[in-house]
mmCIF file of C-alpha atoms in Angstrom:
data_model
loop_
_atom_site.group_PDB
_atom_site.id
_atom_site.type_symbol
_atom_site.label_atom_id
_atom_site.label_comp_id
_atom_site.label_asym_id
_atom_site.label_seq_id
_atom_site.Cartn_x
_atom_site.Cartn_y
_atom_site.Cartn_z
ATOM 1 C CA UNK A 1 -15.422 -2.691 16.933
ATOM 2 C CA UNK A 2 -16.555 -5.908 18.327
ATOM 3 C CA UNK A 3 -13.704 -7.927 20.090
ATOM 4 C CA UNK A 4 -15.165 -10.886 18.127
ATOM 5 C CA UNK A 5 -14.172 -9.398 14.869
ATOM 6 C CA UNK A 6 -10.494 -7.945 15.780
ATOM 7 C CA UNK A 7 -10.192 -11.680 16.616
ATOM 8 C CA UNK A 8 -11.280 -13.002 13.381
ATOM 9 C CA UNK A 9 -9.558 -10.611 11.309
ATOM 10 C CA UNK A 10 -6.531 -11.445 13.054
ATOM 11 C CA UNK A 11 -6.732 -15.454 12.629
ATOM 12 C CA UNK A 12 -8.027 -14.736 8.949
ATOM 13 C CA UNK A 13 -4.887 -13.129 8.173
ATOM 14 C CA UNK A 14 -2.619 -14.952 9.987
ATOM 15 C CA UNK A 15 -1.253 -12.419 12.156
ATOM 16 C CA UNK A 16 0.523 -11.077 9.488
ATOM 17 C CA UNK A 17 0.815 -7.099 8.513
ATOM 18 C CA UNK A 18 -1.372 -6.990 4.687
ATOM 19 C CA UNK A 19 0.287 -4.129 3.246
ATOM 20 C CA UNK A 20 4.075 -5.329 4.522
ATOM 21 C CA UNK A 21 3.803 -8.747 5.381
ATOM 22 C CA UNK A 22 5.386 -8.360 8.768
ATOM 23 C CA UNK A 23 4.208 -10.930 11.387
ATOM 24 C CA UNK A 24 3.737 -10.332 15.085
ATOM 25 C CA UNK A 25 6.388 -10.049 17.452
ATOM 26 C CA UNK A 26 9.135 -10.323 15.240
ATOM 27 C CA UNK A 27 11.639 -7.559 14.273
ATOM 28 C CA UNK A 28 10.232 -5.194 12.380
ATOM 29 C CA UNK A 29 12.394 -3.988 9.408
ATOM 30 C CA UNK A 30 12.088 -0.764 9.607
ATOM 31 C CA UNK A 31 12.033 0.278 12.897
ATOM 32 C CA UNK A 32 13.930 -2.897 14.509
ATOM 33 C CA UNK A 33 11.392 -3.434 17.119
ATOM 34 C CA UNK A 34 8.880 -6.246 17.727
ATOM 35 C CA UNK A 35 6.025 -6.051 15.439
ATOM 36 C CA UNK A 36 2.931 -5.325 16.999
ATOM 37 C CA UNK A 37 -0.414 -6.035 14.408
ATOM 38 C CA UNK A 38 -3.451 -3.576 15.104
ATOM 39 C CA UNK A 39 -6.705 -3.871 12.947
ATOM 40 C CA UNK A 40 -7.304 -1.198 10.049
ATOM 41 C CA UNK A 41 -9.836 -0.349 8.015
ATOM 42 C CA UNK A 42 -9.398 -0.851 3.930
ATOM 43 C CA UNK A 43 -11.913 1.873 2.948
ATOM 44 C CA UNK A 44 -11.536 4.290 6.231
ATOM 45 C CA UNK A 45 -14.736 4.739 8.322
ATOM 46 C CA UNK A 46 -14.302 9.053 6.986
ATOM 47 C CA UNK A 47 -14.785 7.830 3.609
ATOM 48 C CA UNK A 48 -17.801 5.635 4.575
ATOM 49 C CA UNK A 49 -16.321 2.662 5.085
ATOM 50 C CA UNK A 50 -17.986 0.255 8.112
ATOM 51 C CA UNK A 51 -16.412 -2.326 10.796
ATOM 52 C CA UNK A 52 -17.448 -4.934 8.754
ATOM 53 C CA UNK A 53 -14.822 -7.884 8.682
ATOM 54 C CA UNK A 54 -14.726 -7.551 4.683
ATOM 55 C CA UNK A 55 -13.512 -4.186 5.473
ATOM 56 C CA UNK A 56 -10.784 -5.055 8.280
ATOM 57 C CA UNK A 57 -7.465 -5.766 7.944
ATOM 58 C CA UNK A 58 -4.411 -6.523 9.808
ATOM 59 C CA UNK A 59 -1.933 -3.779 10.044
ATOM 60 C CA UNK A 60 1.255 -3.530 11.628
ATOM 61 C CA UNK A 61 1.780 -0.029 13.740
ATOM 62 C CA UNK A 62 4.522 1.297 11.630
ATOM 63 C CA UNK A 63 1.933 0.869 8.386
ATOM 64 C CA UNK A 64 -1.121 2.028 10.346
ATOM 65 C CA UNK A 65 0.483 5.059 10.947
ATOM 66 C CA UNK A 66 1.464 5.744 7.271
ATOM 67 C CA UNK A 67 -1.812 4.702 5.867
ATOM 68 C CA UNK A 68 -3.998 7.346 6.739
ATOM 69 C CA UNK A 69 -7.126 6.786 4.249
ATOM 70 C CA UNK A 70 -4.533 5.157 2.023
ATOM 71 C CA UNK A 71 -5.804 1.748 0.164
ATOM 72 C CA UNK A 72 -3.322 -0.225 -1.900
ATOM 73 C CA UNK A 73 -4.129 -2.844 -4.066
ATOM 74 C CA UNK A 74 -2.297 -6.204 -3.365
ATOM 75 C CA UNK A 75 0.039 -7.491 -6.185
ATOM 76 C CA UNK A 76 -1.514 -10.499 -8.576
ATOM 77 C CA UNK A 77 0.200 -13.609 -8.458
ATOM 78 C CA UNK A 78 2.042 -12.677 -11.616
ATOM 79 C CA UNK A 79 3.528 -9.933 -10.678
ATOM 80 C CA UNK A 80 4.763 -10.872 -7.585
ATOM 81 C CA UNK A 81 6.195 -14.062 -9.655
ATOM 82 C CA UNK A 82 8.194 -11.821 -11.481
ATOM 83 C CA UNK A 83 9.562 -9.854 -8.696
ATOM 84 C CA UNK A 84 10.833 -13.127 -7.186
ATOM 85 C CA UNK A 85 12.385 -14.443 -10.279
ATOM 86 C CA UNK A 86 14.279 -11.104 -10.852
ATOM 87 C CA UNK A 87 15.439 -11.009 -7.303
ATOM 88 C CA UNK A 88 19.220 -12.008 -6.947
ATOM 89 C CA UNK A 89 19.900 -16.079 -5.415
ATOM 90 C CA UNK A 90 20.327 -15.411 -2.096
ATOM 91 C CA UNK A 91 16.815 -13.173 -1.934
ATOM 92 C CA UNK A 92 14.817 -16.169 -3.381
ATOM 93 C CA UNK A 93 16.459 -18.399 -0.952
ATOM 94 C CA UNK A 94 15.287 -16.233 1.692
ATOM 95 C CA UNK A 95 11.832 -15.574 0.646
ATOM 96 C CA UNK A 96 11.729 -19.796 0.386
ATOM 97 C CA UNK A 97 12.878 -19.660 3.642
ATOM 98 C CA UNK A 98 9.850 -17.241 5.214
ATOM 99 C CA UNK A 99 7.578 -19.280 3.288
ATOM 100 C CA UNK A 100 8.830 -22.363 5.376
ATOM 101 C CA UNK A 101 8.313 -20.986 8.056
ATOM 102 C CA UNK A 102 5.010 -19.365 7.622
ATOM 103 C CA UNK A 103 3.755 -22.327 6.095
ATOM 104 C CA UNK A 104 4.785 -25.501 7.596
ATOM 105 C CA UNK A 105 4.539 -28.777 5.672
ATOM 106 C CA UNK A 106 1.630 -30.509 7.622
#
């Protein structure tokens, strides 16, 4: 893979793990370590998939590792509403408060 497309891939999205959402060099929730975001492959190059950058993504190490030819689909915008509505106070306030910060006002 080109070093021109890990790069893109990783601007396009944002540094940030797409199956966990965990975002480079911060503590990693489930193994407490800095977060370190490699480049995966959404339909793995066994199964005929290509290092195309429609078929990169950016994974952190702990979900590289456990997605071995694994592709999950990403939650629609309802769903993940409803998640956030059902989640207690102090969870909402918290997922407010990563969106902040991943997503400063301008």
């Amino acid at each position: 893979m080109k070093p021109t497309v890990k790069a893109l891939v990783l601007e396009l999205d944002r540094f940030t793990c797409q199956m966990c959402g965990a975002v480079e060099g911060e503590t990693h929730l489930f193994d407490h370590r800095p977060t370190r975001i490699l480049i995966g492959h959404v339909i793995d190059k066994s199964q005929g998939g290509s290092d195309e950058p429609g078929n990169l993504r950016a994974l952190c190490s702990v979900c590289n590792e456990g997605a071995a030819n694994l592709t999950l689909d990403r939650p629609s915008l309802h769903k993940l509403l409803v998640q956030v509505r059902r989640a207690t106070a102090q969870d909402q306030l918290e997922v407010l408060k990563w969106l902040r910060t991943k997503f400063p006002p301008a």
